[in-house]
Coordinates of C-alpha atoms in Angstrom, one line a residue:
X285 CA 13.8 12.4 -10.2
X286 CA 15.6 9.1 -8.8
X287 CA 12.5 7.2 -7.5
X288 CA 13.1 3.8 -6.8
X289 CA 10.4 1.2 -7.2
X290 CA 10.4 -1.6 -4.6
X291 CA 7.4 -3.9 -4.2
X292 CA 5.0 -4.6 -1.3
X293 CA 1.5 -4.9 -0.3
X294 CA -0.7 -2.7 0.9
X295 CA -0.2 -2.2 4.9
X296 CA -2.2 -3.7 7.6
X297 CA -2.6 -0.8 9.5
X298 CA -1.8 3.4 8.8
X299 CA 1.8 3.9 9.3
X300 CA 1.6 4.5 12.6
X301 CA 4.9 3.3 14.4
X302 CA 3.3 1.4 17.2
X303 CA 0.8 -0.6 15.2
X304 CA 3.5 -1.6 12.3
X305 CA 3.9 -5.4 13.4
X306 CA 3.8 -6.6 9.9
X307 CA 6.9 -6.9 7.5
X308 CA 5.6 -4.6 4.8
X309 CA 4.5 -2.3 6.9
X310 CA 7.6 -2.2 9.0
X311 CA 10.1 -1.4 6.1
X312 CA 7.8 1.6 5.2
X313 CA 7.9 3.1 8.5
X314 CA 11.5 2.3 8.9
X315 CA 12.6 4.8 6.2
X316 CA 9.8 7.3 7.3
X317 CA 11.4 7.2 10.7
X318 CA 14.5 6.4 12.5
X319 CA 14.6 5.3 16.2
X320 CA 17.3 6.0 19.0
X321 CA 19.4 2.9 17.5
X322 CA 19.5 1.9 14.0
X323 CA 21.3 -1.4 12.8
X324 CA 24.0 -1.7 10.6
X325 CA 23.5 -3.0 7.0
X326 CA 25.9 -5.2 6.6
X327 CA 26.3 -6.9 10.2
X328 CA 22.7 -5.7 12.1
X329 CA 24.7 -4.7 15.2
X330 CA 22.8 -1.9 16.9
X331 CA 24.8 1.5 16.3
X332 CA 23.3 4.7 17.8
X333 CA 21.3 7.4 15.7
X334 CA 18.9 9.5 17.3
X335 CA 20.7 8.7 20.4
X336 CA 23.9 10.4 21.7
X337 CA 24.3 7.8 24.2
X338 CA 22.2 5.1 26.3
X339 CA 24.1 4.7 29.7
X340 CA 23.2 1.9 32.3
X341 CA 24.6 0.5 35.0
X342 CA 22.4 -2.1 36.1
X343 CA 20.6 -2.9 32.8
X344 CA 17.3 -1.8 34.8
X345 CA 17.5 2.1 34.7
X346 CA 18.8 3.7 31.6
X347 CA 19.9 7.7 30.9
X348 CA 19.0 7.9 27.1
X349 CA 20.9 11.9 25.8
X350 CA 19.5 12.5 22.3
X351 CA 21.8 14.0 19.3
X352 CA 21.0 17.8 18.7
X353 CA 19.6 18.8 14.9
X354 CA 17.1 16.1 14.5
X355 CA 13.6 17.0 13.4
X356 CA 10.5 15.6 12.0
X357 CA 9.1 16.1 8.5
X358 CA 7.2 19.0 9.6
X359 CA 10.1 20.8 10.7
X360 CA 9.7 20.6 14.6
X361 CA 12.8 19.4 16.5
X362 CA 12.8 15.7 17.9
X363 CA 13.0 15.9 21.4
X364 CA 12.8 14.0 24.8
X365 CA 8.9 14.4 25.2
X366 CA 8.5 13.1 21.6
X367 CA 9.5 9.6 22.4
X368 CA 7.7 9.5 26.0
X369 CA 4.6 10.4 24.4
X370 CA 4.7 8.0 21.9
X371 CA 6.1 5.0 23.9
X372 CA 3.0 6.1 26.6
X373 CA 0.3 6.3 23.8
X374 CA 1.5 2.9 22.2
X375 CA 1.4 1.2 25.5
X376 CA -1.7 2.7 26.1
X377 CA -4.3 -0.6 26.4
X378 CA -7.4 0.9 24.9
X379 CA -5.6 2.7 21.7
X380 CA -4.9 -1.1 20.9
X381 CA -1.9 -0.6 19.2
X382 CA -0.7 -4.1 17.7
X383 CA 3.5 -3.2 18.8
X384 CA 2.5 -2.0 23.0
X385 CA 4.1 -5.8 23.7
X386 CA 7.5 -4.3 22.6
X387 CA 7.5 -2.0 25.4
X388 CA 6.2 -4.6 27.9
X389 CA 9.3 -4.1 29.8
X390 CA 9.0 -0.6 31.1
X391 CA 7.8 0.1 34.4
X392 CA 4.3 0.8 34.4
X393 CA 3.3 -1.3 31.7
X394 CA 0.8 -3.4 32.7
X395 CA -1.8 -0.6 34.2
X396 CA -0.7 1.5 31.2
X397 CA -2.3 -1.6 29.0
X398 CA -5.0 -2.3 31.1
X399 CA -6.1 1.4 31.0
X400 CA -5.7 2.1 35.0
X401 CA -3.1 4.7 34.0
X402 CA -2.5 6.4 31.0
X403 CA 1.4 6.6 31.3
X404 CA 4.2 4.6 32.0
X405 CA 5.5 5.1 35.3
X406 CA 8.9 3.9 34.0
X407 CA 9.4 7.0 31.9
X408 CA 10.6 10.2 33.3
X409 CA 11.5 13.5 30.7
X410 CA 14.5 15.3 32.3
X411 CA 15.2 18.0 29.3
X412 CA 14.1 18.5 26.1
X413 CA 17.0 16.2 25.2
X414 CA 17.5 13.6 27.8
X415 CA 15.1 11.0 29.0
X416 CA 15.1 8.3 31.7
X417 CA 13.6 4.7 31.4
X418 CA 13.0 2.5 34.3
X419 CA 12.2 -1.5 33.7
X420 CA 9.7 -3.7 36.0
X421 CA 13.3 -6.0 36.1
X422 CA 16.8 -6.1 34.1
X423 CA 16.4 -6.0 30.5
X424 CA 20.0 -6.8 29.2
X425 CA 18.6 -7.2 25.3
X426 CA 17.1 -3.0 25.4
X427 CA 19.3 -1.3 24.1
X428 CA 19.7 -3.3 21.1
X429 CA 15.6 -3.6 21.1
X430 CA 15.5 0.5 20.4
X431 CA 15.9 0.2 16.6
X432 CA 12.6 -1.2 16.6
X433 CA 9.5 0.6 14.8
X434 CA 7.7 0.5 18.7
X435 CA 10.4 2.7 19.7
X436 CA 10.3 5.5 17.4
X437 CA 9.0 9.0 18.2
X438 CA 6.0 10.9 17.3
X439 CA 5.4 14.4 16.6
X440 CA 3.3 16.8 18.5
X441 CA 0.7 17.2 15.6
X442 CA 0.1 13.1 15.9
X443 CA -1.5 13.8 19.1
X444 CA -3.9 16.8 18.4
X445 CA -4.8 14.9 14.8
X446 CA -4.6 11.2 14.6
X447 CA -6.9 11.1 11.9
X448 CA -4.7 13.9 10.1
X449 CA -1.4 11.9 10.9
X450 CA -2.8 8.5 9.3
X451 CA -3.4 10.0 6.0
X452 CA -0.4 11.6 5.8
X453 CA 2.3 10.4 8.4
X454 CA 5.1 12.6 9.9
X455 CA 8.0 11.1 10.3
X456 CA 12.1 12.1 11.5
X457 CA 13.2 9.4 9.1
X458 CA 15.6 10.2 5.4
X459 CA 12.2 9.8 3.3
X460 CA 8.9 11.9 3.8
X461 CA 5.8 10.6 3.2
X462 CA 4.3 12.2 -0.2
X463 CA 1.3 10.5 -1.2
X464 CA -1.0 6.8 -1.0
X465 CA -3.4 5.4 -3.8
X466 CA -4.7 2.7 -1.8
X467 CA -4.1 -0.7 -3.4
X468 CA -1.6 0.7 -5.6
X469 CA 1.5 2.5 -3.9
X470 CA 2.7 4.5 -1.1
X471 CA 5.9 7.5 -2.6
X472 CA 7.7 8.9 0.0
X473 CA 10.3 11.8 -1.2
X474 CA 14.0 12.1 0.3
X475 CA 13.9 14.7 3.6
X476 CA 16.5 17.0 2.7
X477 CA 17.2 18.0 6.8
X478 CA 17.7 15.0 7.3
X479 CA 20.3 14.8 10.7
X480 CA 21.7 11.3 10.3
X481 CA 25.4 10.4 9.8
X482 CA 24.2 8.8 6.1
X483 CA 22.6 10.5 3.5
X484 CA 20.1 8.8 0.6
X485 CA 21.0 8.9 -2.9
X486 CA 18.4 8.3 -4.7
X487 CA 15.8 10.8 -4.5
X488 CA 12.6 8.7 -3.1
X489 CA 11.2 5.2 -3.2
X490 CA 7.5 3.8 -4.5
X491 CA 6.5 1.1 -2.7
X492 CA 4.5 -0.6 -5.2
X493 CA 1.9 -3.0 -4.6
X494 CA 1.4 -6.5 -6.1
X495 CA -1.6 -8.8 -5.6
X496 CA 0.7 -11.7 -7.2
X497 CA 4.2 -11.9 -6.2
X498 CA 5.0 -13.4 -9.7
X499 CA 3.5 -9.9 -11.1
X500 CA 5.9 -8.2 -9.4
X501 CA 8.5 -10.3 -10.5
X502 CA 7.6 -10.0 -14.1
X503 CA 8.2 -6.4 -13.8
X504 CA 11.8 -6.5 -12.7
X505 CA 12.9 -9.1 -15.4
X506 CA 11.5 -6.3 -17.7
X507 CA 12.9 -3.7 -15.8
X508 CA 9.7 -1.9 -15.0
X509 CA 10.1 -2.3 -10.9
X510 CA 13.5 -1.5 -9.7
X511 CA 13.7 -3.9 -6.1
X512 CA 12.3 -7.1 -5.4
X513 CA 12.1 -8.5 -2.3
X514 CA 11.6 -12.4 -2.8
X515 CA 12.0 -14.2 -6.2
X516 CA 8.9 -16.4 -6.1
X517 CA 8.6 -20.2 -6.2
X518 CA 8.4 -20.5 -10.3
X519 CA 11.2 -18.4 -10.9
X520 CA 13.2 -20.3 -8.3
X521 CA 12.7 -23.9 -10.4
X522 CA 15.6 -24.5 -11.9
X523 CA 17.3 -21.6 -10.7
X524 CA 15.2 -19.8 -13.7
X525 CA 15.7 -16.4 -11.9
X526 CA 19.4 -16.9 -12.1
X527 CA 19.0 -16.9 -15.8
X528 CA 16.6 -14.1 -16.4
X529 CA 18.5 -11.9 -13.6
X530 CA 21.9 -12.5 -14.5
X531 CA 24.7 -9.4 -12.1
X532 CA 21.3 -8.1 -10.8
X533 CA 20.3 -10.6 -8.0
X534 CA 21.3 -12.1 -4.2
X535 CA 20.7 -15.4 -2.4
X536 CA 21.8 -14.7 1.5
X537 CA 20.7 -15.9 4.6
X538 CA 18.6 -13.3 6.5
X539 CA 17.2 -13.4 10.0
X540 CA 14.5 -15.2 9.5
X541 CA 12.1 -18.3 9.4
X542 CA 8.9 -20.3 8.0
X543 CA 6.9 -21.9 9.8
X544 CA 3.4 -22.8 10.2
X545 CA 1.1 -22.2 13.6
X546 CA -2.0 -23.8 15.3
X547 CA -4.5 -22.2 16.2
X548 CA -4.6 -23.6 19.8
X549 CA -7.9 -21.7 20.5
X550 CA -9.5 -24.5 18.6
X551 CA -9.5 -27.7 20.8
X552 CA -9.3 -29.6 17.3
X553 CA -5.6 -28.6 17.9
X554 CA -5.0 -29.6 21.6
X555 CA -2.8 -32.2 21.6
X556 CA 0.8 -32.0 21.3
X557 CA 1.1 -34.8 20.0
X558 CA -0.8 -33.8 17.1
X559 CA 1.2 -30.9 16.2
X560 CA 4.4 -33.1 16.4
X561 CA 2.7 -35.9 14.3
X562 CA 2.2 -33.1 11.3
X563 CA 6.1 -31.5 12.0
X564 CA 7.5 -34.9 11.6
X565 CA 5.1 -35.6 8.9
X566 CA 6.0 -32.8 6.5
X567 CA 9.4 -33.7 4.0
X568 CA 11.2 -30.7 4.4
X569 CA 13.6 -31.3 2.1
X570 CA 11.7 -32.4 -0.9
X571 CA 9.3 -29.1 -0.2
X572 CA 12.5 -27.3 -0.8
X573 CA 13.8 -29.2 -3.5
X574 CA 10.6 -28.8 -5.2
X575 CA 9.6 -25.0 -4.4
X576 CA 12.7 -23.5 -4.2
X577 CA 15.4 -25.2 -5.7
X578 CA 17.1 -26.7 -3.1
X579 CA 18.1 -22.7 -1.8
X580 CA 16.8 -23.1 1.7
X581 CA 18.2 -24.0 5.2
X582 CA 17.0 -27.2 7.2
X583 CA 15.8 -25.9 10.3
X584 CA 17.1 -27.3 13.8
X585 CA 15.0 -24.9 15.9
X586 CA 13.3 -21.6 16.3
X587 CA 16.4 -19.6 15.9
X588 CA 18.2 -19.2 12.9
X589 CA 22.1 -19.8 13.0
X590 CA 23.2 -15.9 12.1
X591 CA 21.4 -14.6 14.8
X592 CA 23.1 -13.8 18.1
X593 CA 22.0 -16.4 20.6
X594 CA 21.6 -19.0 18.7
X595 CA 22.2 -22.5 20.1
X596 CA 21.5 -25.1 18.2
X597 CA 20.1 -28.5 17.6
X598 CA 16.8 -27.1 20.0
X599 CA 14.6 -29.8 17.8
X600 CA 15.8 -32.6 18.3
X601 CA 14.1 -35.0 15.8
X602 CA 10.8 -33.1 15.7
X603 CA 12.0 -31.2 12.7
X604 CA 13.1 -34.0 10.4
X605 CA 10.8 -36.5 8.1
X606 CA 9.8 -39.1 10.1
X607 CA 7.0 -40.9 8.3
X608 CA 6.3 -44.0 10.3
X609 CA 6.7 -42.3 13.8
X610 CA 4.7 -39.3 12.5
X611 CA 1.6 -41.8 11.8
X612 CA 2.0 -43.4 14.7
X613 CA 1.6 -40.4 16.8
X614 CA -1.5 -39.1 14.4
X615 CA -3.2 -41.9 15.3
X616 CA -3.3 -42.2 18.9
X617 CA -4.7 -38.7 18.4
X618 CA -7.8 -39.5 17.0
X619 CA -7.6 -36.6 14.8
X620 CA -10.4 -36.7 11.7
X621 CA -8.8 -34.9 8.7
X622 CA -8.8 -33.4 6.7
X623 CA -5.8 -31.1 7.7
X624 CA -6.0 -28.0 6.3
X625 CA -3.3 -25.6 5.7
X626 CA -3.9 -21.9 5.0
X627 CA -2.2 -18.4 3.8
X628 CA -2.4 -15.3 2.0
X629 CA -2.9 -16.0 -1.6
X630 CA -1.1 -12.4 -2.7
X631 CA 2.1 -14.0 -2.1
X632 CA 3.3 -16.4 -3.6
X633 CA 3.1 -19.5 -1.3
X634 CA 0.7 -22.2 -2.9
X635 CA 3.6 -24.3 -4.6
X636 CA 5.2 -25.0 -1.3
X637 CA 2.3 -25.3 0.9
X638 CA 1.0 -27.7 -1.9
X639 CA 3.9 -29.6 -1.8
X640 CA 4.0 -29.9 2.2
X641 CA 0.3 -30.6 1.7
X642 CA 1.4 -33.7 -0.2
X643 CA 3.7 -35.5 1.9
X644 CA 1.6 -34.8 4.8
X645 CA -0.9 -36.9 3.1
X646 CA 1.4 -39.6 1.9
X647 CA 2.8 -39.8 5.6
X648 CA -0.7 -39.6 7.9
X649 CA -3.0 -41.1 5.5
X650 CA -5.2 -38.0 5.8
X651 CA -6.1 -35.7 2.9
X652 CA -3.8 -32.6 3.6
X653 CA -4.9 -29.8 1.5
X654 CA -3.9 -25.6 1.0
X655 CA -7.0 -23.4 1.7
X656 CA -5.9 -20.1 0.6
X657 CA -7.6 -16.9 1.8
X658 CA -7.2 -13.9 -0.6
X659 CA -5.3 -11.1 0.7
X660 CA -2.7 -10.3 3.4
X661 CA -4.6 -8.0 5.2
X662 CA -7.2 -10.3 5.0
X663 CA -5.4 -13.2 6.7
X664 CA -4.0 -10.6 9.1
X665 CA -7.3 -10.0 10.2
X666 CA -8.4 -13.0 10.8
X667 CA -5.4 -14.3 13.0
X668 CA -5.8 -11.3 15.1
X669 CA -9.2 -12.0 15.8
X670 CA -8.5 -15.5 16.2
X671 CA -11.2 -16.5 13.4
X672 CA -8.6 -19.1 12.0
X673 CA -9.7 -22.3 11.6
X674 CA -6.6 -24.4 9.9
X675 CA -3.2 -24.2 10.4
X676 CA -1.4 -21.2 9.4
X677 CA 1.7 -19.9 7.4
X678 CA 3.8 -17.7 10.2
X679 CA 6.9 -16.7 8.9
X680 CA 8.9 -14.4 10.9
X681 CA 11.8 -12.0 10.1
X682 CA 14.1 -10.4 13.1
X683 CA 12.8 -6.9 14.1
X684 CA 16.5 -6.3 15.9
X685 CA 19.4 -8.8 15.9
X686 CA 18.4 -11.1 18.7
X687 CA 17.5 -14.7 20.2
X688 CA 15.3 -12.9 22.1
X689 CA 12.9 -11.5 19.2
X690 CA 12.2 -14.9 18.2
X691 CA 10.4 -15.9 21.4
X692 CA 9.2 -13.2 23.7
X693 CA 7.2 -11.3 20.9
X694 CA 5.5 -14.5 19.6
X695 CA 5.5 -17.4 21.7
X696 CA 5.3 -15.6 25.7
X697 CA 1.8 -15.5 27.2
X698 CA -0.3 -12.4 25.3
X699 CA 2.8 -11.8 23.7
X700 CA 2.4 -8.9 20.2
X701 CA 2.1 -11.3 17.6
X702 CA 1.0 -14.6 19.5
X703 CA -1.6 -15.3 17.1
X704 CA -1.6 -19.3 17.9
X705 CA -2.6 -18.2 21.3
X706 CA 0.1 -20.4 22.9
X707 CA 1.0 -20.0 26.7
X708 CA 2.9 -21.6 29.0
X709 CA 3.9 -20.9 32.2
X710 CA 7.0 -22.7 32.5
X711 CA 8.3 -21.1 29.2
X712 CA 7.2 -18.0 30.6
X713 CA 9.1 -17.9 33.6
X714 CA 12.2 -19.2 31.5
X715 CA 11.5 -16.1 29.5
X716 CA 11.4 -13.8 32.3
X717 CA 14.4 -14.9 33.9
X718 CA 16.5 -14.8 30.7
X719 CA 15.0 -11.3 30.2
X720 CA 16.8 -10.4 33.6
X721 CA 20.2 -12.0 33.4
X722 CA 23.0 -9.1 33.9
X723 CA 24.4 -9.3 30.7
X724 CA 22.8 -9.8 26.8
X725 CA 25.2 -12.8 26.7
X726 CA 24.8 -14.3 29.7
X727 CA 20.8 -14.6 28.9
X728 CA 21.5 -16.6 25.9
X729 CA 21.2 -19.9 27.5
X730 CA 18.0 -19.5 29.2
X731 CA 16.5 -18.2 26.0
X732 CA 18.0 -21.6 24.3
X733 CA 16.0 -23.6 27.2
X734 CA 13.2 -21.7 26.4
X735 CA 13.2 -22.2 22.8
X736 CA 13.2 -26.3 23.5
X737 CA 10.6 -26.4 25.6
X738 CA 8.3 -24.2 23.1
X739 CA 9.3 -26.5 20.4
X740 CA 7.6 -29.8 22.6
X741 CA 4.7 -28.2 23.0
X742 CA 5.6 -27.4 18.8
X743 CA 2.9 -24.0 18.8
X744 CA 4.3 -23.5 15.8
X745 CA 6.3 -25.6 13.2
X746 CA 9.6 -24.7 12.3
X747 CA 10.2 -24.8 8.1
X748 CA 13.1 -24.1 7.3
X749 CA 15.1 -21.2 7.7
X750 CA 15.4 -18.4 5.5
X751 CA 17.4 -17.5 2.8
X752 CA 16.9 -14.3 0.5
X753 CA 16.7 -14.5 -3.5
X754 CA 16.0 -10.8 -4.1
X755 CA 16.4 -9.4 -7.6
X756 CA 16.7 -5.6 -9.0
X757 CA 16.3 -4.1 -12.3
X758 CA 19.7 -2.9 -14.3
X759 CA 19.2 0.4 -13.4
X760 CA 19.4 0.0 -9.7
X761 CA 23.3 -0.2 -8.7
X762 CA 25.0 -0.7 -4.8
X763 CA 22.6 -2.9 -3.6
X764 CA 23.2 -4.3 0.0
X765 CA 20.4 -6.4 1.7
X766 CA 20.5 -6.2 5.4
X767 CA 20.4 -9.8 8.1
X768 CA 16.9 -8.2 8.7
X769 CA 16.0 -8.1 4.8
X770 CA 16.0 -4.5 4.5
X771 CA 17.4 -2.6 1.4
X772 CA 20.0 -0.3 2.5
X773 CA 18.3 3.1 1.1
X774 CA 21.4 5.1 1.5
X775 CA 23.7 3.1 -0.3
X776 CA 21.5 1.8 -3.7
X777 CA 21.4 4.2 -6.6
X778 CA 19.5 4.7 -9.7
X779 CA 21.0 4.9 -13.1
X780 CA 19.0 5.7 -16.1

C-alpha cells in the first residue's frame, strides 16, 4: 500500500472535532473529516463541500442545503441533525470542549455554555438535508469560518459511545481512522465512499510522532519519513537543508505567526509597559539571521500580509529593536529578572528562543534565559490551566483565511485559545462591531483598529511572521502546501 508518512506529535486531546484547537491535532481531524466548506489548496478561498449551498440575506440568518451521497466511516449518511448535534454538544459548557468559542456566534450560545440550556437556540433542523442557523448579531466572516474543525459533523454512534468514538473516531472525511500506538503514530486508511469532488491517491497517511523535530528531520534526508512539516533551526543554518534536500523541498509564506505571550494572570506581568520594554528589547532580525537563516518575515503586526484583512504597519515601533528605549521603559517598571522564556522542548525551538534570550539580556541588563518544559501536551496543559509562570512561545497558524481568526479566537475576552488571559473591553467592543459589519470586507477596518489597540496593551509579542521550509522524501511527488500549512492529501503521490 501507498502510505504516506508525515510527522507530528502526539495530540492534545482524542480526535474529537470540537476539542482539536491545536495544529497537530487539527490536520489529523481535517483528513478524518470534512466540513460544510473546505479551502482551496493553492489560494485558501472557502469553496463548498459538504454544503450544496449556504444562502443569506442579512448575514444574520443562514439556509445551509447539504450535497446528497455523503456519509461517515461507518456507513450512515451525513445529514442535517449530524451537524446540529454536534455544533450543540461542542457548545455545550460542561463537556468543556476546547473549540465551543468558534461557535460563540450562534444564537443561544452563551446559556448553551453556561449549561442553562443544552442546545443552541440558533439552530433549527428543517430536513434531513437542510439546516437553519440564527446568529446573536451579523456575522459577515461565517461562511468562510465553516471549514473549520468546530464545524464538522458527528455521527450518531459518537453520542450513544463517546468513550467508543475516542478510541477509534468516525469520521465523513477521504481517510478513516485505522489504528493509534500512543506516542508513536496515528494510520488512517483512504475511505473509498468517499463523496467529495477530489479523490486521494495515495492510499493512507501515518502520522508519525517525533519527540525531536531534528529526529524527524533526519529521517526524511534518509528517506525513511515521507513529509515534513518544518525544517528545524540546524538544518536551516546555512541553508543546510537546501543542500541535503535538493528538488524535494518549499520555503513559502503561510498564514501564520510567532510570537510569545504573558501570562497576565500573574501580576509580575501587569504593566504594559513591561511587555513593550521586552518586544522592543528582542533583535528580531539577528534571531532570524541566526536561527533561520535569514528565511523569515519582519512582523509589522498581528496579521500576516497574505491573509485577507490585512492592514498593515498596526505596530508601529513596538516591533522593531529598540535597545535604549526598551531599557528605559524596563526600568521604570521595577521589574526584578530574571525573564524567563518558555516552550515545548519536542520541537525544535531552543536555538531561537536562546538567541532572543540573548539580546534581551544585552538590551535590559537582566539575565534572560529559555526554560524549556518537556512535551507539547505538556506545555498545553499547563497554559490551559493557567499554571504558566514565564512568558510563552504562542505561535498561531490561520484555522480559515481571515483577519478575523487572528483576534477573536485568541485575544477577545474568554476567547478559545486566550491562554495569556488578556481582556479588554474596548478591544472587545471593536471586535463585536466588526463581527457585525454587513459585508466580510467592510469589517476589515474595525478588525485593523482592533488589532492596534491589542498590540499597546502587547498581550502577546509579535515575532516574526511565518514562512514554511517543509521537506519530503524522493518518493513523495505533487506536493502542494496550503496558506494554512496543510499538505494537499489528494494531490501528493507515492512512488516507490
Amino acid at each position: 500500500m501507498n502510505i504516506i508518512s508525515w510527522n507530528g506529535t502526539e495530540p492534545e486531546n482524542p480526535l474529537v472535532p470540537g476539542d482539536a484547537t491545536e495544529r497537530d491535532s487539527v490536520k489529523i481531524v481535517n483528513v478524518l473529516f470534512t466540513g460544510l466548506v473546505e479551502y482551496d489548496p493553492q489560494t485558501a478561498e472557502p469553496r463548498n463541500a459538504v454544503a450544496k449551498s449556504i444562502e443569506s440575506a442579512d448575514s444574520q440568518v443562514y439556509r445551509i442545503t447539504l450535497n446528497p451521497g455523503w456519509t461517515f466511516h461507518d456507513g450512515t449518511p451525513v445529514t442535517a441533525a449530524n451537524f446540529v448535534d454536534a455544533w450543540n454538544y461542542t457548545a455545550y459548557g460542561p463537556n468543556k470542549l476546547q473549540g465551543a468559542e468558534y461557535l460563540s456566534h450562534i444564537q443561544g450560545y452563551k446559556a448553551a455554555q453556561s449549561g442553562s440550556a443544552d442546545t443552541l437556540s440558533g439552530l433549527k433542523v428543517i430536513d434531513d438535508s437542510i439546516f437553519e442557523v440564527t446568529l446573536s448579531a451579523p456575522f459577515s466572516a461565517f461562511v468562510t469560518q465553516l471549514g473549520y474543525a468546530a464545524f464538522f459533523p458527528l455521527p450518531v454512534s459518537f453520542f450513544a459511545d463517546r468513550p467508543g468514538f475516542e478510541a477509534h473516531p468516525v469520521g465523513n472525511g477521504p481517510f478513516a481512522f485505522s489504528s493509534h500506538t500512543p506516542g508513536r503514530s496515528i494510520v488512517l486508511h483512504r475511505y473509498s465512499a468517499y463523496a467529495g469532488a477530489r479523490k486521494p491517491r495515495v492510499d493512507g497517511v501515518e502520522f508519525r510522532f517525533y519527540r525531536l523535530l531534528e529526529d524527524a528531520y533526519a529521517d526524511v534526508v534518509a528517506n525513511k519519513l515521507d513529509y515534513l512539516d518544518f525544517v528545524p533551526a540546524d538544518a536551516l543554518d546555512g541553508g543546510l537543508y537546501k543542500e541535503e534536500l535538493a528538488g524535494r523541498y518549499v520555503s513559502k509564506p503561510y498564514m501564520g505567526v510567532q510570537s510569545l505571550s504573558f501570562p497576565l494572570y500573574d501580576p509580575r506581568f501587569g504593566d504594559p509597559r513591561l511587555r513593550q520594554a521586552i518586544s522592543m528589547a528582542i533583535d528580531r532580525q539577528f534571531v532570524i539571521d541566526t536561527a533561520f537563516d535569514g528565511d523569515k518575515m519582519l512582523p509589522d503586526g498581528l496579521v500576516p500580509p497574505i491573509v485577507p484583512g490585512y492592514g498593515g504597519d498596526a505596530s508601529g515601533d513596538l516591533c522593531t529593536y529598540q535597545p535604549a528605549k526598551a531599557k528605559e521603559l524596563f526600568d521604570a517598571t521595577g521589574f526584578e529578572g530574571p525573564i524567563e522564556l518558555t516552550s515545548n522542548d519536542d520541537s525544535a525551538n531552543q536555538v531561537w528562543i536562546d538567541a532572543a534570550c540573548s539580546t534581551i539580556t544585552a538590551a535590559l541588563g537582566v539575565e534572560a534565559r529559555y526554560v524549556p518544559v518537556p512535551t507539547f501536551g505538556e506545555f498545553r496543559r499547563q497554559i490551559n490551566e493557567q499554571k504558566v509562570t514565564a512568558i510563552f512561545r504562542s505561535g498561531w497558524v490561520a484555522d480559515y483565511p481571515s483577519i478575523e481568526n487572528f483576534l477573536n479566537p485568541i485575544f477577545r475576552t474568554g476567547a478559545a485559545v486566550n491562554g495569556s488571559g488578556y481582556s479588554s473591553p474596548e478591544v472587545d467592543a471593536l471586535l463585536a462591531r466588526a463581527d457585525a459589519a454587513p459585508t466580510e470586507q467592510e469589517g476589515w477596518a474595525l478588525y485593523q483598529e482592533a488589532e492596534k489597540q491589542i498590540i499597546q496593551d502587547m498581550p502577546a509579542i509579535p515575532l516574526w511572521y511565518q514562512r514554511v521550509e517543509s521537506g519530503w522524501s524522493t518518493r513523495t511527488k505533487n506536493v502542494v502546501v496550503s496558506p494554512l500549512l496543510q499538505l494537499d492529501l489528494f494531490d501528493v503521490t507515492i512512488e516507490d
